[in-house]
Structures are given as C-alpha cells and as structure tokens.
Coordinates of C-alpha atoms in Angstrom, one line a residue:
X1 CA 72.4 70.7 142.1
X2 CA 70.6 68.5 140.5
X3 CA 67.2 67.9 138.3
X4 CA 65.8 64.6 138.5
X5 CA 63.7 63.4 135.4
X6 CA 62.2 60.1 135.2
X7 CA 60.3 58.4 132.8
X8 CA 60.6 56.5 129.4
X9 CA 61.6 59.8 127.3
X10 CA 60.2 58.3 123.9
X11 CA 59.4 61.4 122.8
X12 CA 60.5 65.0 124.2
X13 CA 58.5 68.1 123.1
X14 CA 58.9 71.7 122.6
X15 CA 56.7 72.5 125.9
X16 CA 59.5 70.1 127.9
X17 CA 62.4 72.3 126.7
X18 CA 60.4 75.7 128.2
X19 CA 59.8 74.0 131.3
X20 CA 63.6 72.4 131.5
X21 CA 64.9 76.2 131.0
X22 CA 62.6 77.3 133.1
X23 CA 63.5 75.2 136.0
X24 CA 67.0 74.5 135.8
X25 CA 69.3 77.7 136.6
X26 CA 72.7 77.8 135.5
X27 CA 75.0 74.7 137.2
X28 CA 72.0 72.3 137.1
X29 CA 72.7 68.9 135.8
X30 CA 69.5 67.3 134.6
X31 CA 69.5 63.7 135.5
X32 CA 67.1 62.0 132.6
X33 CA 66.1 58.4 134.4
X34 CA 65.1 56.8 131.3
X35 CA 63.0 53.9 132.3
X36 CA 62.4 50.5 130.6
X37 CA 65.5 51.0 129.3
X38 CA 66.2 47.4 128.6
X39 CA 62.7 47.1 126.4
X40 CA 62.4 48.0 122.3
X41 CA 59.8 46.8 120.2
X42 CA 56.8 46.9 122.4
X43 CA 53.7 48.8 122.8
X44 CA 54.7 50.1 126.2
X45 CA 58.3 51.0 124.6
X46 CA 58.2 50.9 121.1
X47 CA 61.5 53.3 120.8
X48 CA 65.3 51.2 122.2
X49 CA 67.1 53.6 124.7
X50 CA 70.0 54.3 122.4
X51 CA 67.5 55.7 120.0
X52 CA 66.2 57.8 123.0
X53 CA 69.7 58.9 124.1
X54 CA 70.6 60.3 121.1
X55 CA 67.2 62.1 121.0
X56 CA 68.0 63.6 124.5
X57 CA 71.6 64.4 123.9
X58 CA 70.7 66.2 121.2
X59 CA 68.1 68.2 122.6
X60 CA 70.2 68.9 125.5
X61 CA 72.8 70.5 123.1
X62 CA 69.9 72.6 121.6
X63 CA 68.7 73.9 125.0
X64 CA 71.9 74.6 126.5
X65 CA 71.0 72.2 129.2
X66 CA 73.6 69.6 130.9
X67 CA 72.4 66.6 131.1
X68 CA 73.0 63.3 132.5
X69 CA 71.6 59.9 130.8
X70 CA 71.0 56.7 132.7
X71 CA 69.4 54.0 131.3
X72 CA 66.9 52.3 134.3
X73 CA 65.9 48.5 133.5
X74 CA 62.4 47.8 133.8
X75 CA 60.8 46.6 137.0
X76 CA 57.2 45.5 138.0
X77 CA 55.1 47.6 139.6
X78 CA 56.9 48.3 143.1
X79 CA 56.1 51.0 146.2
X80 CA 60.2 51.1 146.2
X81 CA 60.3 52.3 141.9
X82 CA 61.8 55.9 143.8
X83 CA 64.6 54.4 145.4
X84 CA 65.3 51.8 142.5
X85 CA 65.6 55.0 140.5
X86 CA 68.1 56.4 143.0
X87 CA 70.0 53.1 143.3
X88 CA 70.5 52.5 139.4
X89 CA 71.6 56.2 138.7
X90 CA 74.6 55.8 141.7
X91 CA 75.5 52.4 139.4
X92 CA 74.9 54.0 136.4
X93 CA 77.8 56.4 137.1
X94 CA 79.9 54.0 138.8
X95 CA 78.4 56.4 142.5
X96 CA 80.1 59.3 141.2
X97 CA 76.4 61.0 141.5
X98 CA 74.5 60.1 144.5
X99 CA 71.2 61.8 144.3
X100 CA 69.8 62.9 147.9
X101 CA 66.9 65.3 149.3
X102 CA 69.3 68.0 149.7
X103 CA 70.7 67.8 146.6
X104 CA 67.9 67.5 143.8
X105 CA 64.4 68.4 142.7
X106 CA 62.1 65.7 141.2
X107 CA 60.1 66.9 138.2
X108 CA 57.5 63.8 137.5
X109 CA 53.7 64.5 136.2
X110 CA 52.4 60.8 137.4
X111 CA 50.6 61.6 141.2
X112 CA 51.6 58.0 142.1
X113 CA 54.8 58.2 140.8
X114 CA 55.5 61.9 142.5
X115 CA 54.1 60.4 145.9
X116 CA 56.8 57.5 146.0
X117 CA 59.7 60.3 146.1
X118 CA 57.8 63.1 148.3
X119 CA 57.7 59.8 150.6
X120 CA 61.7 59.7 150.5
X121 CA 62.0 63.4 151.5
X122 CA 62.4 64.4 148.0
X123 CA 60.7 67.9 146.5
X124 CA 58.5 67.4 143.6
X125 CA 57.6 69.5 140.9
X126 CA 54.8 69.0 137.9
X127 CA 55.5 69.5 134.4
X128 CA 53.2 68.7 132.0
X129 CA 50.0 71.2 132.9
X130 CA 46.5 69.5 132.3
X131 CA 45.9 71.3 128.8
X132 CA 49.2 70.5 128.1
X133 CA 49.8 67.2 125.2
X134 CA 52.0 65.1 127.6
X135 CA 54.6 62.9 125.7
X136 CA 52.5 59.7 125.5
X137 CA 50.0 61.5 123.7
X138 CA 52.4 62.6 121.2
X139 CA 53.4 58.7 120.8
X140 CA 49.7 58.0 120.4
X141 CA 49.1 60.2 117.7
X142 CA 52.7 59.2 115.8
X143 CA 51.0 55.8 116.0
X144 CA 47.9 57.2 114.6
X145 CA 49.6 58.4 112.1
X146 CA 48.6 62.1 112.6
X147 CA 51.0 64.5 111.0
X148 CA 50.1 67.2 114.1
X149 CA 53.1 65.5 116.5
X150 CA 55.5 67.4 114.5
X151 CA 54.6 70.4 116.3
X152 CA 54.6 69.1 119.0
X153 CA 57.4 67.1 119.6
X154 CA 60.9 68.8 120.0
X155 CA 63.2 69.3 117.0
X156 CA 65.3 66.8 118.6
X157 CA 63.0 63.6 118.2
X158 CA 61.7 64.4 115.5
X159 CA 65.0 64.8 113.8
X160 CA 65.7 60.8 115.4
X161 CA 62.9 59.4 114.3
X162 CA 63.2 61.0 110.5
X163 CA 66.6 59.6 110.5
X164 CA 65.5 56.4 112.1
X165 CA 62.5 56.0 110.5
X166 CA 61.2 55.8 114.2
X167 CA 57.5 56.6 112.9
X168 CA 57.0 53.4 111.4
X169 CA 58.9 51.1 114.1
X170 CA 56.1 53.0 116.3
X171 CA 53.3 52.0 114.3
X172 CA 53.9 49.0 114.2
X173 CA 54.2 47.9 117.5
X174 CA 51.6 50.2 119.0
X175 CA 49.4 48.6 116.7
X176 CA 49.9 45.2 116.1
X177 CA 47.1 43.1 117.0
X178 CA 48.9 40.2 118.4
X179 CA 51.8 40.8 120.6
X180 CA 51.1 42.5 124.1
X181 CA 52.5 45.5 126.1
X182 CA 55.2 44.0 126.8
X183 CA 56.5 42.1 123.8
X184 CA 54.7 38.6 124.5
X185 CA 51.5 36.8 122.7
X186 CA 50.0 36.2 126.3
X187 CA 50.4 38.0 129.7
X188 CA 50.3 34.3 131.2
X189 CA 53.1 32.8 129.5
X190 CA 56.4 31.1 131.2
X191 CA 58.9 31.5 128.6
X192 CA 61.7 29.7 130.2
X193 CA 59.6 26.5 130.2
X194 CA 59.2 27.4 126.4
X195 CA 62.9 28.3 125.8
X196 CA 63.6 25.2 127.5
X197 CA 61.3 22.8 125.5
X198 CA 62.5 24.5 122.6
X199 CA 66.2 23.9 123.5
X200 CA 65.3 20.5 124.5
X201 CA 63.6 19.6 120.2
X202 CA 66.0 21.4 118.0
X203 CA 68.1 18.4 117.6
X204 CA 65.1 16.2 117.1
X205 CA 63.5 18.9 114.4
X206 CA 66.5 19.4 112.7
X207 CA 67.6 16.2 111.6
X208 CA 63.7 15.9 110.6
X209 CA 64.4 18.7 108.4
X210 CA 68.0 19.4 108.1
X211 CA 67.8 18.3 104.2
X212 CA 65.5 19.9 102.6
X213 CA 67.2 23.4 103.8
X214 CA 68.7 25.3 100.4
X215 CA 72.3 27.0 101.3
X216 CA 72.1 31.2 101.1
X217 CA 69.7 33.3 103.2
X218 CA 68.1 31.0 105.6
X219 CA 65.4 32.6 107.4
X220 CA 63.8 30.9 111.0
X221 CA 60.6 33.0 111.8
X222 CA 59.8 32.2 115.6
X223 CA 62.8 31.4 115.9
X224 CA 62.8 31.5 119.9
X225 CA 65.9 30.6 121.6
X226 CA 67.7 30.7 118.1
X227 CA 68.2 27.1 118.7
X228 CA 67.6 25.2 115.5
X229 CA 70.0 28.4 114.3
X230 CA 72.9 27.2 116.1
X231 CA 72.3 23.7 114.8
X232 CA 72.6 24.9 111.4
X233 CA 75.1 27.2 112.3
X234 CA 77.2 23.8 113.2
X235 CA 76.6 22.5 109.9
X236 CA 79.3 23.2 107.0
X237 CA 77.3 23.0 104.3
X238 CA 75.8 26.3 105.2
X239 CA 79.1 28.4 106.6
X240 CA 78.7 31.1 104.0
X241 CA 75.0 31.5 104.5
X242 CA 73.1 34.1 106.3
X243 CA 71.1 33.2 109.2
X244 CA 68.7 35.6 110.3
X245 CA 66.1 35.0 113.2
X246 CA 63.0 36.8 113.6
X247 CA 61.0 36.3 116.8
X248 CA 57.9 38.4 118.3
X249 CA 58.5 37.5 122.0
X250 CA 60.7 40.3 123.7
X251 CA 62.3 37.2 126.2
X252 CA 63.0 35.1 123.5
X253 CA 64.8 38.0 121.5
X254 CA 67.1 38.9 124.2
X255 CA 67.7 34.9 125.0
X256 CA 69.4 35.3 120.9
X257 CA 70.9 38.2 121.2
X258 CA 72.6 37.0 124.7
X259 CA 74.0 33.8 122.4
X260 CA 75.5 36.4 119.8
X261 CA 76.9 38.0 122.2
X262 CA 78.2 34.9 124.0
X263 CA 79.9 33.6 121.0
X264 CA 77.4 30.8 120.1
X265 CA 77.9 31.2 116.9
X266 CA 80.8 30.9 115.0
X267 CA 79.3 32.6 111.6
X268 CA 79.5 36.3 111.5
X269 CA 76.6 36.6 109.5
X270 CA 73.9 36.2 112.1
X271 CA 71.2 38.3 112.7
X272 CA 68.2 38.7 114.8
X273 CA 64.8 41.2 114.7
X274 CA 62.3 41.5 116.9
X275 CA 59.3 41.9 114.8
X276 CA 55.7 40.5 114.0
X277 CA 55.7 38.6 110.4
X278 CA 51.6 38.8 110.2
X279 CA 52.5 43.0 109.6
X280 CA 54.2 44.6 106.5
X281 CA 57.0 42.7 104.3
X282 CA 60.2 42.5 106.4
X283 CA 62.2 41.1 103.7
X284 CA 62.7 42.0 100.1
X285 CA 60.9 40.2 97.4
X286 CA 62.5 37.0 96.1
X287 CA 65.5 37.3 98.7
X288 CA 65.1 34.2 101.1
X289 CA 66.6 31.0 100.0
X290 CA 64.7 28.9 102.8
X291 CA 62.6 29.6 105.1
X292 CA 61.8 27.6 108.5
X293 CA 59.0 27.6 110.5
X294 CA 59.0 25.5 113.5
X295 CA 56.1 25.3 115.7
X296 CA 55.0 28.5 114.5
X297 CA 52.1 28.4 112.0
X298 CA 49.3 27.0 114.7
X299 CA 49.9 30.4 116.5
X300 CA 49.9 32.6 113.3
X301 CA 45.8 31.0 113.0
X302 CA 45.3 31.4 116.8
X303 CA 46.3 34.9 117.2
X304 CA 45.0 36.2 114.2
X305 CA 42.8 39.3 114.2
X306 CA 39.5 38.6 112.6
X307 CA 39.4 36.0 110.0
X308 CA 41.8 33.4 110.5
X309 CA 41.9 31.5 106.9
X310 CA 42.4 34.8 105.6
X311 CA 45.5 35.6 107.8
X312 CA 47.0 32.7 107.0
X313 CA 46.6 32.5 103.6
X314 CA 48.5 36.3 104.3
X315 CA 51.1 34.9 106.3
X316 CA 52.2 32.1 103.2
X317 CA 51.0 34.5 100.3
X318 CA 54.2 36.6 102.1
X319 CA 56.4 33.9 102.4
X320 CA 56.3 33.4 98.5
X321 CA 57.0 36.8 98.1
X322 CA 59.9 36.8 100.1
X323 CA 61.0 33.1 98.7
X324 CA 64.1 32.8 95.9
X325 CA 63.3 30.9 92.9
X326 CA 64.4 27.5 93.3
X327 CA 63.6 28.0 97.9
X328 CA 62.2 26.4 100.3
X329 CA 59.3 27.2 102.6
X330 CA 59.7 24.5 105.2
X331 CA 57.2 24.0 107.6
X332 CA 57.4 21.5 110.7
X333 CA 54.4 22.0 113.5
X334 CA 51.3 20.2 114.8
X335 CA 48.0 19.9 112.4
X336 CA 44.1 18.9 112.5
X337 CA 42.8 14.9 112.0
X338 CA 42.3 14.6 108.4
X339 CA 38.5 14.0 109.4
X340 CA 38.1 17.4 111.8
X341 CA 34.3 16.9 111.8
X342 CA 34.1 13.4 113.0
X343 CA 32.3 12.8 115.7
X344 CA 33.7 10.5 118.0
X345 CA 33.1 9.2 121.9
X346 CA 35.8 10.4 124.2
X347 CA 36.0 7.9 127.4
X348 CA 38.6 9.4 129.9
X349 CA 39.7 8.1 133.2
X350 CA 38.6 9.7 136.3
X351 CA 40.7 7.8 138.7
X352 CA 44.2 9.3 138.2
X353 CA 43.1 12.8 140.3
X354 CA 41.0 15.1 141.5
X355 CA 37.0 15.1 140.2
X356 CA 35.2 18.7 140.9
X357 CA 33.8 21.6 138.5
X358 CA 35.8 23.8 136.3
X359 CA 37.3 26.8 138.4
X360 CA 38.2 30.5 137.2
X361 CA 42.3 29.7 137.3
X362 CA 43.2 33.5 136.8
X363 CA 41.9 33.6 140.8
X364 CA 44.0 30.8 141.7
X365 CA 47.8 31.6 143.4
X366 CA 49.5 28.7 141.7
X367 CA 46.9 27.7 138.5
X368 CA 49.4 25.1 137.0
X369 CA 49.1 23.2 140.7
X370 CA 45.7 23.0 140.6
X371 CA 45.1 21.7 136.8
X372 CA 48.0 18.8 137.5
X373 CA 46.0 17.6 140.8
X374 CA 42.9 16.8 138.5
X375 CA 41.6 13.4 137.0
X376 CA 42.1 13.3 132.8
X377 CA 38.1 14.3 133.0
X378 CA 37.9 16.7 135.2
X379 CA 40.6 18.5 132.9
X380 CA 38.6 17.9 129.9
X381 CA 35.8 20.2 131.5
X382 CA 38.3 22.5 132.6
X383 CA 39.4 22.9 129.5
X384 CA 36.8 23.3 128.0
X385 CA 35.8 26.5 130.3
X386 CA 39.3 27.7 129.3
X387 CA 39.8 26.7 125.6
X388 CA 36.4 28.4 124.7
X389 CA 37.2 32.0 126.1
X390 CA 41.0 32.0 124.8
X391 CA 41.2 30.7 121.8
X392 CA 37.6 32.2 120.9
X393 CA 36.3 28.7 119.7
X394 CA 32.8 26.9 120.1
X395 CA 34.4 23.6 121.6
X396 CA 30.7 22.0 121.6
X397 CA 29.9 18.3 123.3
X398 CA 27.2 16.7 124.6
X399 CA 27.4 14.0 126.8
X400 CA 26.8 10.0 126.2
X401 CA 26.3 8.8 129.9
X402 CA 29.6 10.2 131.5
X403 CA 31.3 10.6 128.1
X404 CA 32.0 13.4 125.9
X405 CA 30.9 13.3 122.4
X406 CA 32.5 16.0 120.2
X407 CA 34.2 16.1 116.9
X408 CA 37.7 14.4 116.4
X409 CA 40.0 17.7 116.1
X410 CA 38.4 19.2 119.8
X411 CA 39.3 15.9 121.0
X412 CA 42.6 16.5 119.8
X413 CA 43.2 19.5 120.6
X414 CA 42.4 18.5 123.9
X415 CA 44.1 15.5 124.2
X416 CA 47.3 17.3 122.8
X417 CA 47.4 19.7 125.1
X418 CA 45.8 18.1 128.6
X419 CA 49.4 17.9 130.5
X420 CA 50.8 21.7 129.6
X421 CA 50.5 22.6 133.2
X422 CA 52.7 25.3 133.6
X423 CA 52.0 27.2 130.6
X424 CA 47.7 26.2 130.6
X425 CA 46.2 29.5 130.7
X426 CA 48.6 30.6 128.0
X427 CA 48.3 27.3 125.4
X428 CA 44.9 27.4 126.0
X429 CA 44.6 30.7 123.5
X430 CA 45.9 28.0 120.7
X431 CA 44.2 26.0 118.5
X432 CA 46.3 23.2 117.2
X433 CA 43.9 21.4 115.0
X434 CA 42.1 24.3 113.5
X435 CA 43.9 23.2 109.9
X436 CA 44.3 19.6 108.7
X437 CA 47.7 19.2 106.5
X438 CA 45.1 19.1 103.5
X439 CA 43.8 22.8 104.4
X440 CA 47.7 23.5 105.2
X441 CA 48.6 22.1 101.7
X442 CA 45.8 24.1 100.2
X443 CA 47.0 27.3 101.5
X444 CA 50.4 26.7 100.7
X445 CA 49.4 25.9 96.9
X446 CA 47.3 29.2 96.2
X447 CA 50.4 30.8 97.6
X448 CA 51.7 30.0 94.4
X449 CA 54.4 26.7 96.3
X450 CA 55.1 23.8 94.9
X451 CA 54.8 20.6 97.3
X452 CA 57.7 17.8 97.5
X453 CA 56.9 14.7 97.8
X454 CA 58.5 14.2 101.0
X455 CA 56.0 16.6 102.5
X456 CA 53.3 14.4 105.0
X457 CA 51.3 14.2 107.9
X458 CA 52.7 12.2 110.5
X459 CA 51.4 11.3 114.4
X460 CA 53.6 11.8 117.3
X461 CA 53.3 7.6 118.6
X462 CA 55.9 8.7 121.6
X463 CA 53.1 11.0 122.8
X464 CA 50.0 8.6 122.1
X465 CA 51.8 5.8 123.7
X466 CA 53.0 7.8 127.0
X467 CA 50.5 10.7 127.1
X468 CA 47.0 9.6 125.9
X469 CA 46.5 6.4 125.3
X470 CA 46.9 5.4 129.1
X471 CA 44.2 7.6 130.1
X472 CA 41.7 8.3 127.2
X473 CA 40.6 6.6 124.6
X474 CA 38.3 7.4 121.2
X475 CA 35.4 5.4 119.5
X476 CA 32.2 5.9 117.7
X477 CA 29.2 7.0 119.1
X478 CA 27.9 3.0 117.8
X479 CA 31.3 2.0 120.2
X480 CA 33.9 1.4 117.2
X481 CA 37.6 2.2 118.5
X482 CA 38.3 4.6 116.2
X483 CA 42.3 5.0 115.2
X484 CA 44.5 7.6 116.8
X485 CA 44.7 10.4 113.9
X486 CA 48.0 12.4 112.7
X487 CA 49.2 14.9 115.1
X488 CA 52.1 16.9 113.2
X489 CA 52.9 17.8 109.6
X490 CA 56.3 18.3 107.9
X491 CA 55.3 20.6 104.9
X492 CA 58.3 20.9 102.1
X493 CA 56.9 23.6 99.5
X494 CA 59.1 24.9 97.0
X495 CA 59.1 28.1 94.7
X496 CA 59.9 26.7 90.9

C-alpha cells in the first residue's frame, strides 16, 4: 500500500511525523510528491529539492517510515495537476510504482488540490487540522525571522537548514523586493526573446569592452545567458581566471547552468548563483578583479524599493567593496541625455499604423500584436498610459497642436523603447534615462572608483538612423531641430 503525499515539503514539522505514524501501518510506503522540484531561489520555492530530500530522508529514518522521493517539475495551474502527479512518480521510478485507487490513500490539506484526486477515484485524507501551523506558515515565520519555528518544525529540517544555512537563503528570497514568485523581475516577461537578444550583442559588447577587463576573478552580474562569459571564456588571456555569473532571473539561471553542463565552457572554474546583488554582500571584500555589468544598472534604478539614487549609490558603494585594488568595475548599458530637463517638441508620424486611444493591454489576448499595429503616435500615448503605472514615473506632456512637448530624457525613453513589442508590458517597468553618464559618473566617484579616460557617453547612430529618425523627430518648442542626444555609456572605473 501506499501513502501519497504531495506538496513542496520545504519544511516538515513535528505535528507531520504524528500524523505520518498515525496513518501509515506497518508495510506502507509513503510516496513524498515533492512539487516544483525544478525551482530554488524563489519566493514560492526558496529551498532546491536536494536540500529537501535530504530533509525528508532524514526524517523518514527518524520516524521509522519508508519513504519514497520523487521530484515533480513545476507546472501551471492545470485541472489535470492529480494525474501529472501520478504520471511523473511512474517515470520517476522508471513504472516500477504505478500508483492507482486501489492501491493508495492521498493525504493533501489544499480542498482544490484534494478535489482533483477524489475526482480520479482516489481517497483523500486531511492533515494539517485548522489550529494546526501548516508548513508554509513555518516558512513565513523562518523568513520573519522568528526563532518560534524551531519548535515547530521537525528535527529533521531544522537540522538541514542549520547545516545549510537554509534560514538565510529563505530570507532572502522571501523577502527581496525585486524578484517575483517565481524568480523573474516581471510576471510579463518573454525571456527567450531576452536570452536571444542577449546572445545575439555579446560579441558586439565584448569587443567594446574586452580590454579593459583585469585577469583573476571576473565577475558578470546579470549575467543572463552567460553569454559574454563564454566569450571570455574563449579568450586566453584569462584561462586561469575565475568566471563566476550571477543572475536574478530563474530562466536565465538554468539557460547557464544548461551550458555548464553542455560543455560550453572549456575552463573548469566556472560558476554560477542565482541571487539578487541589491541584498547582502555575496562576495568577500576586496576579492573581484573585474566586474561587468552589461545592460544591468538601468534595472538596478528601476526596480529599486523606495529611493532609487539611494539604491544605486548601494549597488556601486558594494561593488567597491567587493573590487581588488588595482580592478575594474566596468559598466556598458543605456543612459539619460546629458540635458534630462530640456524641453523639447516631439513631432511623430501617424501614418505608419493604427490611430485610436490607449487600451488596458493586460486585457488583451495577444498585447505585443496590438502595440505593433499602431502609428509611432498612437504608441507614444500608449506608452505613456503604460510607462506611468510601471515604472512609477510622472511622464508629464502637454500638447503643442498635435505634438507632445515633454522633457528630452521622456522622449528618450520613449523613443528607445517604442518597437519592444514582445516584451512591452514588461520594459515598460524600466526607466532607461533616469541617470545621465554625469549622475552615473557621480555615483561611481562617491563609491570611492577612479574613472579612465576611456570611459564616455556614446549614442547608438544604428538605432537613430533605422529606428527613430524615420518616424519622429525632436525640436524646440520655438521649432529649432534639436540634436539626437547619447543613448549608451561605457563606464571604465577603477579601484587605485
């Protein structure tokens, strides 16, 4: 016979074990279902399912239960999540157990869940009582940091997580401010179009950057793909450096760690983490020979929580902790006008789509579709509906017969950003020209860096030419043309 028991099994607690003995007689094999089994690092799953196996093992060992572990991988929300269950435990053990009404008792504490295997014929039994601390609530409070899960939890887990200093990786994800539920910076985001654009400019980046980077520990933070990694992997100057990637976004983590595996890299000292820079130091003091970040620093002032020029000025003050005398903070990514607050005359064409009002997308089946049928000025409106509630910015303008007057870096950021179809809802949560490369330089300088020379602001002409200039164009509000401002920096800072 057998004991089926589903769920994510980050934590197991003393009142589980009771209920386990309780319910399983002698000959019972309880069959743990651990779900999400292929997510770590997240606020739905801070805890990787080794890290949970070895909790359950040992607990089984301590209640004198037998046990069965299969790892489920996480699926959307589906009316078929029983069967899927059933499916993946007959693969997980190569069919040698093929769980069936007559055969096994569900215990499950979720109604909905329960109701999906009472409709396969299957017998369900409760566990957790009402009055009874159920396992997420022990999670919450370890992420609280209240002492009172001890008690709570089984001797099992919280022997794991003591070892594993699980209590911190816990707290940290449940509470960082940027990254979602499920490891991503927005719910709305198509991550193969970014993996792919990011594939697409490591070359171009690299040989923008490739030497000014200091041989040793070289550090990419957002490192996505691990792209611009493999480039310097290739290069033999740096064949006895390490090369460590850190990225926030769960897909683009497992993209890297599916290229180690793969044998992308031919330098055995390559490692990835999955973690938020913005939170405590992940690196020791002084230990980094260069740093890279590459299209990163817009997002770490987008997604800040609360003040922004004070979480940036966080973000470098860490680098330069973390930064070797005689490294390299190198910094390539869009940046404000050098005149933000400019006000200038936006005159966009209205002839190359649709013309109508700005629409809620998030009720639209196919939102990309409907932004790429629209005229350059009916997107600008759009936009504007969008930009304001995402990125939390004013995005003023008032109107000069059918043209927008605003100041130069919301033109920008428009401009920058009008042809992003398949990722709008998502890029519209990003500011890129809330810093000029003068407030970028500032910051970097009170960090304590010194800037190279090489270090400049530079505009993107392939984009202006292809992009914008066809269909918009700026001037002042007396009718000057006013000159297409710098759209990217390349910041060099260096610790003495």
């Amino acid at each position: 016979m057998y004991l089926l028991f589903p769920g994510r099994h980050h934590v197991l607690t003393t009142y589980q074990a009771d209920f386990l003995r309780s319910v399983a007689p002698d000959g019972t094999t309880v069959v743990w279902a651990v779900t999400s089994a292929n997510h770590h690092t997240t606020k739905r799953n801070p805890i990787p399912f080794d890290r949970r196996e070895a909790a359950i093992e040992r607990f089984s060992v301590a209640t004198g239960l037998r046990s069965l572990v299969v790892g489920v991988t996480d699926t959307p929300p589906t009316d078929d999540f029983a069967e899927v269950t059933v499916k993946a435990i007959e693969a997980g053990t190569d069919d040698a157990v093929r769980l069936s009404p007559e055969n096994t008792v569900v215990a499950c504490s979720t109604p909905e869940v329960a109701k999906l295997y009472e409709r396969l014929g299957y017998q369900v039994i409760g566990v957790e009582p009402p009055d009874q601390a159920r396992p997420w609530d022990v999670l919450l409070m370890i992420a609280a940091g209240n002492d009172e899960w001890r008690s709570l939890a089984h001797p099992a887990t919280v022997d794991v997580f003591d070892r594993y200093r699980l209590d911190a990786q816990v707290r940290r994800c449940v509470n960082d401010p940027v990254v979602g539920d499920d490891g991503g910076l927005t719910t709305t985001r198509d991550y193969k179009t970014y993996a792919d654009a990011f594939e697409t400019a490591a070359d171009r980046k690299w040989s923008q950057l490739k030497d000014f980077v200091r041989p040793g520990r070289i550090l990419d933070i957002g490192c996505a793909t691990g792209a611009t990694l493999q480039l310097v992997d290739g290069d033999p100057r740096f064949h006895e450096s390490d090369l460590i990637g850190v990225e926030v976004a769960r897909h683009l983590y497992a993209e890297c760690v599916h290229k180690k595996e793969q044998g992308f890299f031919h330098n055995p000292n390559v490692y990835f983490y999955q973690r938020n820079m913005l939170g405590a130091a992940v690196f020791p003091p002084r230990s980094i020979d260069t740093t890279l970040t590459l299209a990163l620093t817009h997002e770490i002032w987008s997604y800040a929580d609360g003040a922004r020029a004070e979480t940036v000025q966080r973000f470098v003050d860490g680098l330069f902790a973390h930064t070797a005398p005689g490294g390299v903070w190198i910094n390539s990514d869009v940046c404000g006008p050098a005149e933000p607050d400019r006000p200038v005359v936006l005159a966009l064409d209205d002839s190359d789509g649709v013309n109508g009002e700005p629409v809620e997308l998030e009720s639209l089946a196919d939102p990309a579709a409907h932004v790429r049928a629209l005229s350059t000025r009916a997107r600008f409106f759009q936009f504007a509906q969008d930009f304001r509630r995402n990125a939390r910015v004013p995005f003023s303008y008032t109107l000069q017969g059918d043209h927008p007057v605003l100041r130069l870096a919301d033109a920008m950021d428009f401009l920058t950003r009008k042809d992003y179809f398949d990722n709008w809802l998502s890029e519209t949560h990003e500011q890129f020209c809330g810093l000029s490369f003068a407030d970028w330089t500032a910051v970097a300088r009170s960090a304590g860096f010194t800037l190279d020379p090489s270090s400049k602001p530079w505009r993107n002409d392939w984009v202006i030419e292809n992009r914008i200039a066809p269909v918009a164009s700026l001037t002042t509000v007396d009718g000057e043309a006013v000159d297409w401002p710098d759209t990217h920096q390349l910041l060099i800072a260096r610790r003495a």
